[in-house]
PDB file of C-alpha atoms in Angstrom:
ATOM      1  CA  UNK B 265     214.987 -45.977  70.193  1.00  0.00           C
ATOM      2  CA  UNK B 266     216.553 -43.241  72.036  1.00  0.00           C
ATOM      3  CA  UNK B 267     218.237 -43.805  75.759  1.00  0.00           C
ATOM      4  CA  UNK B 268     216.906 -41.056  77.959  1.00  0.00           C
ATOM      5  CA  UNK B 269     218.367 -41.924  81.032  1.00  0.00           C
ATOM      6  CA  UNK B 270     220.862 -44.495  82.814  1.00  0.00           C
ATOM      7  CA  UNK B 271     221.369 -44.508  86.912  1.00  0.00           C
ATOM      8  CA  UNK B 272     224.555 -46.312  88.152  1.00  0.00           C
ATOM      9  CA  UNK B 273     223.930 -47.248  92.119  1.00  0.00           C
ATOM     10  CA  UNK B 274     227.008 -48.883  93.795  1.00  0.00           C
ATOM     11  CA  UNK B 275     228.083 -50.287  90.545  1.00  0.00           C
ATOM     12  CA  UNK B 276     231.849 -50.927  90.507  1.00  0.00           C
ATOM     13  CA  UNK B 277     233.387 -47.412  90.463  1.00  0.00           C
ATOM     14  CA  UNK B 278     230.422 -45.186  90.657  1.00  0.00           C
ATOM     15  CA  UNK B 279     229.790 -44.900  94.320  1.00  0.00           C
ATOM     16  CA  UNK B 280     226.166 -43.780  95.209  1.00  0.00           C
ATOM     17  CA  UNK B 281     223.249 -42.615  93.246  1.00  0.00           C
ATOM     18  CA  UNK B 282     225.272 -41.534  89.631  1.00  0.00           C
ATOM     19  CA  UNK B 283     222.423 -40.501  87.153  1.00  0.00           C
ATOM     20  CA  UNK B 284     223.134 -39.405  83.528  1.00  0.00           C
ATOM     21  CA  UNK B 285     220.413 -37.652  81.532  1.00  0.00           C
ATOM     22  CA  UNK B 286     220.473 -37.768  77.693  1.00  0.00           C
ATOM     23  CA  UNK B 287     217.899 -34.503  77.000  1.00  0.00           C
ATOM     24  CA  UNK B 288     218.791 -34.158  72.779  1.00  0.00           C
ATOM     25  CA  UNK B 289     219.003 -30.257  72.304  1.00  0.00           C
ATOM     26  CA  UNK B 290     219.500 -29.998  68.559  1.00  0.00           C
ATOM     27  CA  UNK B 291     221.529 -32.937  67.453  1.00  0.00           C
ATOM     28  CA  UNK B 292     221.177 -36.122  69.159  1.00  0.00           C
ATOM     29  CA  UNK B 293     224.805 -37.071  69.841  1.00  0.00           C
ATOM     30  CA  UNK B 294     226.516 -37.528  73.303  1.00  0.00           C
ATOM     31  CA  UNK B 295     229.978 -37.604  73.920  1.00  0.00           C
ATOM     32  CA  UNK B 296     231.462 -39.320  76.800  1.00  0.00           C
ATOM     33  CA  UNK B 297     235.281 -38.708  77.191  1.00  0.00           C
ATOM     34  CA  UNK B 298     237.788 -39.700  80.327  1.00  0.00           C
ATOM     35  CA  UNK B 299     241.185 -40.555  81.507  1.00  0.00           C
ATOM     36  CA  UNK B 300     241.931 -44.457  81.138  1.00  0.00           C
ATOM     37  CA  UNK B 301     240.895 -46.036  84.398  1.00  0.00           C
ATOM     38  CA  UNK B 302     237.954 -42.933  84.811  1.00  0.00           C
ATOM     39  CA  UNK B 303     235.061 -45.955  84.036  1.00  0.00           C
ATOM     40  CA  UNK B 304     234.025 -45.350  80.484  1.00  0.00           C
ATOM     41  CA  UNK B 305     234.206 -49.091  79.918  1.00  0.00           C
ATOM     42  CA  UNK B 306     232.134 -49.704  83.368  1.00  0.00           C
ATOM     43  CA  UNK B 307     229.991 -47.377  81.681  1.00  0.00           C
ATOM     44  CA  UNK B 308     229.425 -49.336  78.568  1.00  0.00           C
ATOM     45  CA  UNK B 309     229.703 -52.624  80.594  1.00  0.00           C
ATOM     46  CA  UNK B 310     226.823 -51.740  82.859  1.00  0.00           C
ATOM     47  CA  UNK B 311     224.344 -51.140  79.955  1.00  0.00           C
ATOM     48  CA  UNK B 312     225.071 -54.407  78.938  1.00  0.00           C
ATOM     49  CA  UNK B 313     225.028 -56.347  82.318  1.00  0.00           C
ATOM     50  CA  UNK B 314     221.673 -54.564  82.832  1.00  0.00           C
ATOM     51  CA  UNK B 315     219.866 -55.522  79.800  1.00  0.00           C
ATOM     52  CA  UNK B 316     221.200 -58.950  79.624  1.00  0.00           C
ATOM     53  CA  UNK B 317     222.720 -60.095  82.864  1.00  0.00           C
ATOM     54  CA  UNK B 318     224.411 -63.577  83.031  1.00  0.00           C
ATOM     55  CA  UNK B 319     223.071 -63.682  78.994  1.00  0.00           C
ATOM     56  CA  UNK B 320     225.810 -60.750  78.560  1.00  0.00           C
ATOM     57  CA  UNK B 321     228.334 -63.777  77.230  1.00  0.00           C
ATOM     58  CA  UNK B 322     226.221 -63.940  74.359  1.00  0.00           C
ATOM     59  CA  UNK B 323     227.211 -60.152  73.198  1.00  0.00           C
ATOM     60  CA  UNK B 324     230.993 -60.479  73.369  1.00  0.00           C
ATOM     61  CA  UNK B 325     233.570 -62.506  73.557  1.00  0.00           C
ATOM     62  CA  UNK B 326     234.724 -60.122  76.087  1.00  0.00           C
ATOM     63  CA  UNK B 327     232.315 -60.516  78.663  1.00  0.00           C
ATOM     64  CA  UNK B 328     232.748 -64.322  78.363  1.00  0.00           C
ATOM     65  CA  UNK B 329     236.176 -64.162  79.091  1.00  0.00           C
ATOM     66  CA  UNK B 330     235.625 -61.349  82.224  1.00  0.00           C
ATOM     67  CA  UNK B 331     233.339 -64.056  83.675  1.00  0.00           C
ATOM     68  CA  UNK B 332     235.567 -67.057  82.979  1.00  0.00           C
ATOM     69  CA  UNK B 333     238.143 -64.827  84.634  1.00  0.00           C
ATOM     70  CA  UNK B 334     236.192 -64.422  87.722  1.00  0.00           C
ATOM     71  CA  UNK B 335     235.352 -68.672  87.882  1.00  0.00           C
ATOM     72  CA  UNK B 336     231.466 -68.028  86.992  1.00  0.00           C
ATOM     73  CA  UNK B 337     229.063 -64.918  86.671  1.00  0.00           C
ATOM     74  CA  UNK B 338     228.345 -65.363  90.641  1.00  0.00           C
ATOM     75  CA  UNK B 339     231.955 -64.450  91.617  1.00  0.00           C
ATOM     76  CA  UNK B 340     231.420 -61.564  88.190  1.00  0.00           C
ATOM     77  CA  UNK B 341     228.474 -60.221  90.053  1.00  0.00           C
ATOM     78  CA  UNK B 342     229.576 -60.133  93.473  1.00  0.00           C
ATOM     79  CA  UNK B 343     232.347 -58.004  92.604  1.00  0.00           C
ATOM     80  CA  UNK B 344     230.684 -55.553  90.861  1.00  0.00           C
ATOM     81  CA  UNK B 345     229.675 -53.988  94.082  1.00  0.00           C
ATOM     82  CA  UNK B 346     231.495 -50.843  94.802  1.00  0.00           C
ATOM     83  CA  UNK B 347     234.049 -52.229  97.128  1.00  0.00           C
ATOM     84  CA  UNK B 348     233.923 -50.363 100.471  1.00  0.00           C
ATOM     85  CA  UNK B 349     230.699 -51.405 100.632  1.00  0.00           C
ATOM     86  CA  UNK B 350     231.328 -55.345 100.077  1.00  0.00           C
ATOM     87  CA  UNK B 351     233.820 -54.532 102.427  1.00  0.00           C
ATOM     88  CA  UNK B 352     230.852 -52.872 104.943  1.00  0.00           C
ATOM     89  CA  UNK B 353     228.737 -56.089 104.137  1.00  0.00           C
ATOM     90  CA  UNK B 354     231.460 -58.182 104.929  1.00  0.00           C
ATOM     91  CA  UNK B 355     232.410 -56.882 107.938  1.00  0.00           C
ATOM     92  CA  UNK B 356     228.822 -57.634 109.569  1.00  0.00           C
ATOM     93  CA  UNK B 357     228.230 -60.146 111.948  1.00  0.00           C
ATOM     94  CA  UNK B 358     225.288 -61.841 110.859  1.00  0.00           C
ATOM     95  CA  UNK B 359     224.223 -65.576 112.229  1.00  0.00           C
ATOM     96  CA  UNK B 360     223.468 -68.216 110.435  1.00  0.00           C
ATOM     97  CA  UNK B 361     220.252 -68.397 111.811  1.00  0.00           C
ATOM     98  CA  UNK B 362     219.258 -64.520 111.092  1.00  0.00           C
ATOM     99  CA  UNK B 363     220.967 -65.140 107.125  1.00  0.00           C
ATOM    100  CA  UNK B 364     217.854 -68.022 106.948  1.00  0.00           C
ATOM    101  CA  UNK B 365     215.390 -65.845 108.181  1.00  0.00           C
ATOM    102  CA  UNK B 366     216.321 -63.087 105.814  1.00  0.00           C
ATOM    103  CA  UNK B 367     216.933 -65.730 102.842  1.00  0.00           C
ATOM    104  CA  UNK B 368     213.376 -67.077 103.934  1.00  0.00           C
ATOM    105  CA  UNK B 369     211.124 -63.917 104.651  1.00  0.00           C
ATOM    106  CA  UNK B 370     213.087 -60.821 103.341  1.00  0.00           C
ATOM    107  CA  UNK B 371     214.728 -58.059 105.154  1.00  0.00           C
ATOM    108  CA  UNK B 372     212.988 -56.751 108.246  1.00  0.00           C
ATOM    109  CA  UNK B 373     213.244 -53.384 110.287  1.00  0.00           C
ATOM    110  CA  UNK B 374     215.726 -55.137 112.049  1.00  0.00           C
ATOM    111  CA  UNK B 375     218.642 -55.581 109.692  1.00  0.00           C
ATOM    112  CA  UNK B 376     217.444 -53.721 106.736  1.00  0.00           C
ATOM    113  CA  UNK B 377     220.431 -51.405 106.991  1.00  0.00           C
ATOM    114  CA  UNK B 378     222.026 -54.745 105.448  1.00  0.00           C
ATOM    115  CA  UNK B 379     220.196 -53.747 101.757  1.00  0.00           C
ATOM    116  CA  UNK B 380     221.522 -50.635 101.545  1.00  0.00           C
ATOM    117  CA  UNK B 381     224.493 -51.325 101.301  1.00  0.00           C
ATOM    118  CA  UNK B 382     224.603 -54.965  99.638  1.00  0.00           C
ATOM    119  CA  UNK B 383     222.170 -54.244  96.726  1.00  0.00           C
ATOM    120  CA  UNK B 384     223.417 -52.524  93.577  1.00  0.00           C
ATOM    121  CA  UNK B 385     222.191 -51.254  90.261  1.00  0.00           C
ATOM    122  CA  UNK B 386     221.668 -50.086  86.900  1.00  0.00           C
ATOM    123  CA  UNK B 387     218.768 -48.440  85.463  1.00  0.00           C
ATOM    124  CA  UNK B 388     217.925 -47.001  82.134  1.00  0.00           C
ATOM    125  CA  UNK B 389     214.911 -45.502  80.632  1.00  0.00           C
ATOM    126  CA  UNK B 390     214.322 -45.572  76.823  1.00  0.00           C
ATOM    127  CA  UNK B 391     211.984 -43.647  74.880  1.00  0.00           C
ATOM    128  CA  UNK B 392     210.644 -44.319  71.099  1.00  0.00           C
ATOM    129  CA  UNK B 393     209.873 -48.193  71.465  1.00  0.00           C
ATOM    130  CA  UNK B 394     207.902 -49.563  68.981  1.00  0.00           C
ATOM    131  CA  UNK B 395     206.117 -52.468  70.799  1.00  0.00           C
ATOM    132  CA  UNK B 396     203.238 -54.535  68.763  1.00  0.00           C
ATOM    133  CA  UNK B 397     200.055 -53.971  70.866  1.00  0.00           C
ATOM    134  CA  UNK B 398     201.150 -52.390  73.186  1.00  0.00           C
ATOM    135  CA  UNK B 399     200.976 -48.684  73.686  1.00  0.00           C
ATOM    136  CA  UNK B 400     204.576 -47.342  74.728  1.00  0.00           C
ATOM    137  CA  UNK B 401     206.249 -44.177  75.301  1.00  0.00           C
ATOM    138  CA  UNK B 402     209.167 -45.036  77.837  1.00  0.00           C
ATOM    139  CA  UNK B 403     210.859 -48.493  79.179  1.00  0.00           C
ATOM    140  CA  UNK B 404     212.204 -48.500  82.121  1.00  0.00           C
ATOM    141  CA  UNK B 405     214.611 -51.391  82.968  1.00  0.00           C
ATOM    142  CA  UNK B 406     216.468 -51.873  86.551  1.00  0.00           C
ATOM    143  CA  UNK B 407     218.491 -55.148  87.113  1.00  0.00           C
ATOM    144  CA  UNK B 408     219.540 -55.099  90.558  1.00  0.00           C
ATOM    145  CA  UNK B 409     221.922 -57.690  92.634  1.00  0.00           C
ATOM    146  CA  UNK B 410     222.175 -58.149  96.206  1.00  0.00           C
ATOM    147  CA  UNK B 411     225.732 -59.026  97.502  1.00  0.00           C
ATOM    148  CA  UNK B 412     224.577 -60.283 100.614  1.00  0.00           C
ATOM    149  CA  UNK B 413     222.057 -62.868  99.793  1.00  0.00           C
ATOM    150  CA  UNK B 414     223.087 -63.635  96.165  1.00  0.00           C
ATOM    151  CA  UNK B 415     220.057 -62.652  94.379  1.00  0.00           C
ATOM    152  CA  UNK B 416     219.828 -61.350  91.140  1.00  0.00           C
ATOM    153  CA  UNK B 417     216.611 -59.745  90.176  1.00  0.00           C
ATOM    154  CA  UNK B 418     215.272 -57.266  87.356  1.00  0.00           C
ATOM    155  CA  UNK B 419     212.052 -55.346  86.578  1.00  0.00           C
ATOM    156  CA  UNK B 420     210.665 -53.863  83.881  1.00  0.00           C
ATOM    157  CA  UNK B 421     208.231 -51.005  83.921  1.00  0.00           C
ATOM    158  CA  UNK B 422     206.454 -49.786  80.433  1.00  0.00           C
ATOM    159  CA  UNK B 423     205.231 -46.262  81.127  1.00  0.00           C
ATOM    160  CA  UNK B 424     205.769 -46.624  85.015  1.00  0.00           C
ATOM    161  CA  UNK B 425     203.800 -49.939  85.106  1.00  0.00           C
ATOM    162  CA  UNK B 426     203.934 -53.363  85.783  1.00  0.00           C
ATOM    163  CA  UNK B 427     202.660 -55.019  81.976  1.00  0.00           C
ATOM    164  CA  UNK B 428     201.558 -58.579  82.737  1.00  0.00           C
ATOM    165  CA  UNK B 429     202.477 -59.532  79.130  1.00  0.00           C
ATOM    166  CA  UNK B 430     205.910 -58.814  79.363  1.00  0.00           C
ATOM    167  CA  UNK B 431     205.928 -60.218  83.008  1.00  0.00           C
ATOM    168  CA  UNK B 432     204.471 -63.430  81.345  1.00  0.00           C
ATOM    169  CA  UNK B 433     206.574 -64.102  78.853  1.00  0.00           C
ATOM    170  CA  UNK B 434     209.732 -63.149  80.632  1.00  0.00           C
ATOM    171  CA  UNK B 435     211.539 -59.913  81.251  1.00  0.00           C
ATOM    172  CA  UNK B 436     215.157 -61.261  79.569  1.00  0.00           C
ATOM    173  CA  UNK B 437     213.163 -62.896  76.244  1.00  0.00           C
ATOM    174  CA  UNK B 438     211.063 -59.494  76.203  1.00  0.00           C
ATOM    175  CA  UNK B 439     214.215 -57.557  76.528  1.00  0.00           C
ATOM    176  CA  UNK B 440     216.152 -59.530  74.079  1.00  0.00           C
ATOM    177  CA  UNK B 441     212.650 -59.665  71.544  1.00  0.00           C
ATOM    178  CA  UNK B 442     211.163 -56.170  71.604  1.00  0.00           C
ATOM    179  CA  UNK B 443     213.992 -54.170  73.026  1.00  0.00           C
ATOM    180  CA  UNK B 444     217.429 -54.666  71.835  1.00  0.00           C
ATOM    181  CA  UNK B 445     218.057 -58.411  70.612  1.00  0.00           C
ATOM    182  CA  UNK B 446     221.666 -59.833  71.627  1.00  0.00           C
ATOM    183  CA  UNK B 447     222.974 -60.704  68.250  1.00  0.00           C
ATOM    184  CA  UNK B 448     223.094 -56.950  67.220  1.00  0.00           C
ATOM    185  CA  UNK B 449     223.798 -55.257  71.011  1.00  0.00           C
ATOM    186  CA  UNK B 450     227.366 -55.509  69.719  1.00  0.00           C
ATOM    187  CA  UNK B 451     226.888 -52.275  67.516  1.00  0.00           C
ATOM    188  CA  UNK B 452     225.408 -50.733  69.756  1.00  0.00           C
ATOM    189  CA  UNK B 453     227.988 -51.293  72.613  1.00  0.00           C
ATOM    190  CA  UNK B 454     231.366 -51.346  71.559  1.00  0.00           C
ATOM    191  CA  UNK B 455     234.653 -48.823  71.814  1.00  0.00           C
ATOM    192  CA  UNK B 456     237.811 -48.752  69.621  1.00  0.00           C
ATOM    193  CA  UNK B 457     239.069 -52.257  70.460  1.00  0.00           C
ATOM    194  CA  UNK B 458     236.090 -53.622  69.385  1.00  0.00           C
ATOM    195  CA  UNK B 459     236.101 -51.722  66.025  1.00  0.00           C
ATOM    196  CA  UNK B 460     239.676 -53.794  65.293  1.00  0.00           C
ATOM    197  CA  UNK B 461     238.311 -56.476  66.189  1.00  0.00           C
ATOM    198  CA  UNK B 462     235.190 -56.635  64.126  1.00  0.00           C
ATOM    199  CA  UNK B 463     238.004 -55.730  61.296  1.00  0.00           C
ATOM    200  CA  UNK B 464     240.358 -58.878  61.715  1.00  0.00           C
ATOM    201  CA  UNK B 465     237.393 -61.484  62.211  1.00  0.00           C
ATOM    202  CA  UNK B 466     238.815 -64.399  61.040  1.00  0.00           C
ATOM    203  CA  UNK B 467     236.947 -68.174  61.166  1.00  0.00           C
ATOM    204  CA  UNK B 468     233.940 -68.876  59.717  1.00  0.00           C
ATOM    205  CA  UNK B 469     232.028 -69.056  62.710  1.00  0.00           C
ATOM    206  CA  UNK B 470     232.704 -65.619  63.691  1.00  0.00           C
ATOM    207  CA  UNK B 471     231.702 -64.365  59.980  1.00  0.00           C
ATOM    208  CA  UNK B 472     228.506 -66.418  60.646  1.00  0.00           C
ATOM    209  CA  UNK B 473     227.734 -64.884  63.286  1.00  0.00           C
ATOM    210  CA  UNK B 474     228.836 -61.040  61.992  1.00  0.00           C
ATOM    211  CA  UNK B 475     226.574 -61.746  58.971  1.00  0.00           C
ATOM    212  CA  UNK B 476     223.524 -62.475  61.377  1.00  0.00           C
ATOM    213  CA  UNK B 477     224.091 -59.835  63.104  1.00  0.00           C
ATOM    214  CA  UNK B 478     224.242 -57.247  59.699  1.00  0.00           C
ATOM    215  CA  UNK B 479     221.092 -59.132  58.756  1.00  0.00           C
ATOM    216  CA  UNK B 480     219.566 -57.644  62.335  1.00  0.00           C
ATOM    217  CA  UNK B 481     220.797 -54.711  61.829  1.00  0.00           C
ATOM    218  CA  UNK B 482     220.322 -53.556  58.152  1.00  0.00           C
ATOM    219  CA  UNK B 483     216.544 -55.469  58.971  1.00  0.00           C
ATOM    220  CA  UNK B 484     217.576 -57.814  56.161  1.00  0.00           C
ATOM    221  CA  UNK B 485     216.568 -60.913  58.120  1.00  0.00           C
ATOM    222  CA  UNK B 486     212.856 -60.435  57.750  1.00  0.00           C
ATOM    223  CA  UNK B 487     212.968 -60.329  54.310  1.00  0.00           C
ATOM    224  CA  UNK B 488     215.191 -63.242  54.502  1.00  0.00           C
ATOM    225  CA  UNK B 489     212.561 -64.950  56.583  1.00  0.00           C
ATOM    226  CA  UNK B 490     209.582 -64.316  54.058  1.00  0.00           C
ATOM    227  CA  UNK B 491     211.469 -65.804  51.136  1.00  0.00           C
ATOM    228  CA  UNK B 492     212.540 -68.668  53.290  1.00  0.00           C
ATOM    229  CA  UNK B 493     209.199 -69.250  54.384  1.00  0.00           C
ATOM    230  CA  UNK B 494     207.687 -68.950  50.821  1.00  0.00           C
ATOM    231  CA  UNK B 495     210.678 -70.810  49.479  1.00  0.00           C
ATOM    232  CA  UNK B 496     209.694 -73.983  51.812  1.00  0.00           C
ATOM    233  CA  UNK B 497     205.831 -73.277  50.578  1.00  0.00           C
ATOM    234  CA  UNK B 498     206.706 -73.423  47.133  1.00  0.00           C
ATOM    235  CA  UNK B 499     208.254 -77.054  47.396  1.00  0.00           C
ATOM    236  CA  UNK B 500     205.519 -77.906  49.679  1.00  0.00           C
ATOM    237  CA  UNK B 501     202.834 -77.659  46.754  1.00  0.00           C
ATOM    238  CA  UNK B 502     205.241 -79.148  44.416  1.00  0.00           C
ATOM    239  CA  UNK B 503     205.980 -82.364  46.384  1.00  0.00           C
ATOM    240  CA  UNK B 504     201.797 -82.277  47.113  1.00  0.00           C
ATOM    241  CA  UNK B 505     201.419 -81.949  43.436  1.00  0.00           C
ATOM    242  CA  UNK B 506     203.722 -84.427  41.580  1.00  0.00           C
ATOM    243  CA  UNK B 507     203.364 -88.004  41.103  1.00  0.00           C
ATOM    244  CA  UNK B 508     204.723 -91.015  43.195  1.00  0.00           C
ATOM    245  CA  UNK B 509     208.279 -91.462  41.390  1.00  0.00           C
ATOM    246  CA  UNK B 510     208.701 -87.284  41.480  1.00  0.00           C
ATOM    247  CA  UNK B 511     208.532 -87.462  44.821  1.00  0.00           C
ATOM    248  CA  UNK B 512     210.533 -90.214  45.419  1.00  0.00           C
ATOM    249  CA  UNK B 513     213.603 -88.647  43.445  1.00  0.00           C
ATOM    250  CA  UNK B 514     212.888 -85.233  45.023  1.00  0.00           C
ATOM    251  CA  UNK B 515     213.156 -86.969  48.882  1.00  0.00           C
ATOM    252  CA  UNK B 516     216.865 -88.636  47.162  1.00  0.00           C
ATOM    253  CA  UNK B 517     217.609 -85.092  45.823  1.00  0.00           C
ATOM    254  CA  UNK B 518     216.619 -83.280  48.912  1.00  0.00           C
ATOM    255  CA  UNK B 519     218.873 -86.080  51.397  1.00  0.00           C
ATOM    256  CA  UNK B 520     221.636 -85.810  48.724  1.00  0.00           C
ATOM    257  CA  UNK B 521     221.786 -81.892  49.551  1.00  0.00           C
ATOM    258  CA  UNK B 522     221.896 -82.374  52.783  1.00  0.00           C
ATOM    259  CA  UNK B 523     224.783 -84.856  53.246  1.00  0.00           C
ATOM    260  CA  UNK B 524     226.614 -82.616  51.295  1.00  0.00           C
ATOM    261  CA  UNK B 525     226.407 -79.710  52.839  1.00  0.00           C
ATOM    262  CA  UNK B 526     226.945 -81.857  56.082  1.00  0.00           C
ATOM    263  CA  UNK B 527     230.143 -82.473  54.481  1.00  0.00           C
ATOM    264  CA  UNK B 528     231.010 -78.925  53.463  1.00  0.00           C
ATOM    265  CA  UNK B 529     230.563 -78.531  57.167  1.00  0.00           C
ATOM    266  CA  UNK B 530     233.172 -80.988  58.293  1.00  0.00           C
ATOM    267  CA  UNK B 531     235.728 -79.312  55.423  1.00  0.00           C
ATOM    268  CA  UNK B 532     235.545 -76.132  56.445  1.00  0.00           C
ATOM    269  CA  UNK B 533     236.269 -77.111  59.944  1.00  0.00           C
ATOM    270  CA  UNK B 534     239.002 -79.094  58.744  1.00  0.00           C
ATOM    271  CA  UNK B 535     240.379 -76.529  57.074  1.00  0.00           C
ATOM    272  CA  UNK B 536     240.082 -74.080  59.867  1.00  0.00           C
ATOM    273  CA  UNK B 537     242.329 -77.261  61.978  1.00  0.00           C
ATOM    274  CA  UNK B 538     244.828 -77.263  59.180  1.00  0.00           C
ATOM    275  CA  UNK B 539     245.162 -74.129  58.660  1.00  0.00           C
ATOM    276  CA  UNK B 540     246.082 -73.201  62.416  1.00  0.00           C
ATOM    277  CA  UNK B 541     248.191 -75.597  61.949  1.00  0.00           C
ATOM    278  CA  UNK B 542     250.457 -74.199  59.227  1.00  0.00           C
ATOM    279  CA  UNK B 543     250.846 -70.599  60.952  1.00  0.00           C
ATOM    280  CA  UNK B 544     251.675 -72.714  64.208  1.00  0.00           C
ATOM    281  CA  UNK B 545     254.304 -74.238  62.022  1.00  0.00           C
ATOM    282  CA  UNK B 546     255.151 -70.880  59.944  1.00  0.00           C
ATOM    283  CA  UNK B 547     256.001 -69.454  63.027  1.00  0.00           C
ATOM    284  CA  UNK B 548     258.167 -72.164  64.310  1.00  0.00           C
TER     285      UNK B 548
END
């Protein structure tokens, strides 16, 4: 999967129409350097707000907290419209009356000055997409927000057309399925911060969740899946196959397993409790 293109529209910092072309010449590496406060991060932020939208909590902690920050990913969105122009929507006397009617029926000739400068967004075009069934050379995602009426919308175009499959099934679960799935966006977007953070990942839950997301990665999951699956055949035939009193002792084994690592559960958030506790109490 290679990104060949990403437009920025009114998003945050990037005022008007910003597009960035990735054309590979002989290596396929891309730099991107800045001052601090230049956007890099609205940069990386804006790939992942238009793949995943409000589902962007589930790439990093980060994001969560940005939108917890902002009381909900309304108040997130609204603001990432460059801000003369909120300031330009804001400043627009619209009635009640004519907000309904544009709510209701869309913008008309009328007031459709009013889109131009509430909508913003981010689109990017990949290339090399292996999709099963269907034929694809480039994906073209655009997630676009309007400020004024609160609307969040995205499309997805697979070689400049409208596929009814991915339509059907959903353009976030076909994003998240065929494109890039959430669990391993975070090594794809991530700067040095994140790097030290991935190193001092401490509770089980986060490990969990890193190990997951090596699985996606590395494509071990799939073989984990097969051996699961065959694993779960196996004891299928055997339980089919054994007599009456085998079966009833492999039922107590199999409940006996799972209590236990029910309990192994509750221990190891115990101990997580605890030990917070002690470095609370080391450094008092």
């Amino acid at each position: 999967m290679f990104i060949d293109s990403i437009i920025l529209h009114n998003y945050r910092a990037y005022k008007g129409h910003n597009e960035t072309l990735f054309k590979p010449d002989k290596k396929n590496i891309f730099l991107i350097a800045g001052n601090n406060g230049f956007g890099k991060t609205t940069f990386l932020t804006s790939l992942v707000w238009c793949l995943y939208g409000k589902l962007m909590v589930d790439v990093d902690e980060k994001f969560r907290r940005d939108i917890n920050d902002a009381q909900g990913y309304k108040n997130y969105a609204r603001q990432s419209l460059h801000k003369e122009f909120a300031n330009l929507v804001d400043s627009c006397h619209i009635s009640v009356e004519e907000r309904r009617q544009i709510v209701r029926n869309g913008y008309s000739s009328n007031n459709e000055y009013i889109k131009g400068i509430a909508q913003y967004y981010v689109e990017v075009s990949i290339t090399n997409v292996f999709i099963p069934s269907i034929p694809c050379r480039t994906i073209t995602i655009r997630r676009t927000y309007d400020y004024f009426l609160d609307i969040e919308s995205i499309e997805v175009l697979i070689d400049g057309q409208v596929n009814e499959l991915a339509k059907e099934v959903g353009y976030d679960i076909f994003i998240n399925d065929f494109v890039l799935s959430k669990d391993i966006a975070k090594f794809f977007f991530f700067d040095a911060e994140k790097i030290v953070n991935l190193a001092e990942v401490k509770s089980i839950d986060e490990k969990r969740r890193l190990s997951i997301a090596y699985s996606e990665v590395l494509g071990i999951k799939k073989y984990e899946d097969i051996k699961r699956n065959l694993e779960n055949l196996r004891l299928k035939f055997r339980k089919n196959a054994g007599s009456t009193i085998s079966k009833t002792k492999l039922d107590k084994l199999t409940y006996s397993v799972e209590e236990i690592e029910e309990q192994i559960r509750i221990k190891e958030t115990e101990r997580e409790t605890i030990d917070g506790e002690i470095q609370k109490y080391r450094a008092e």
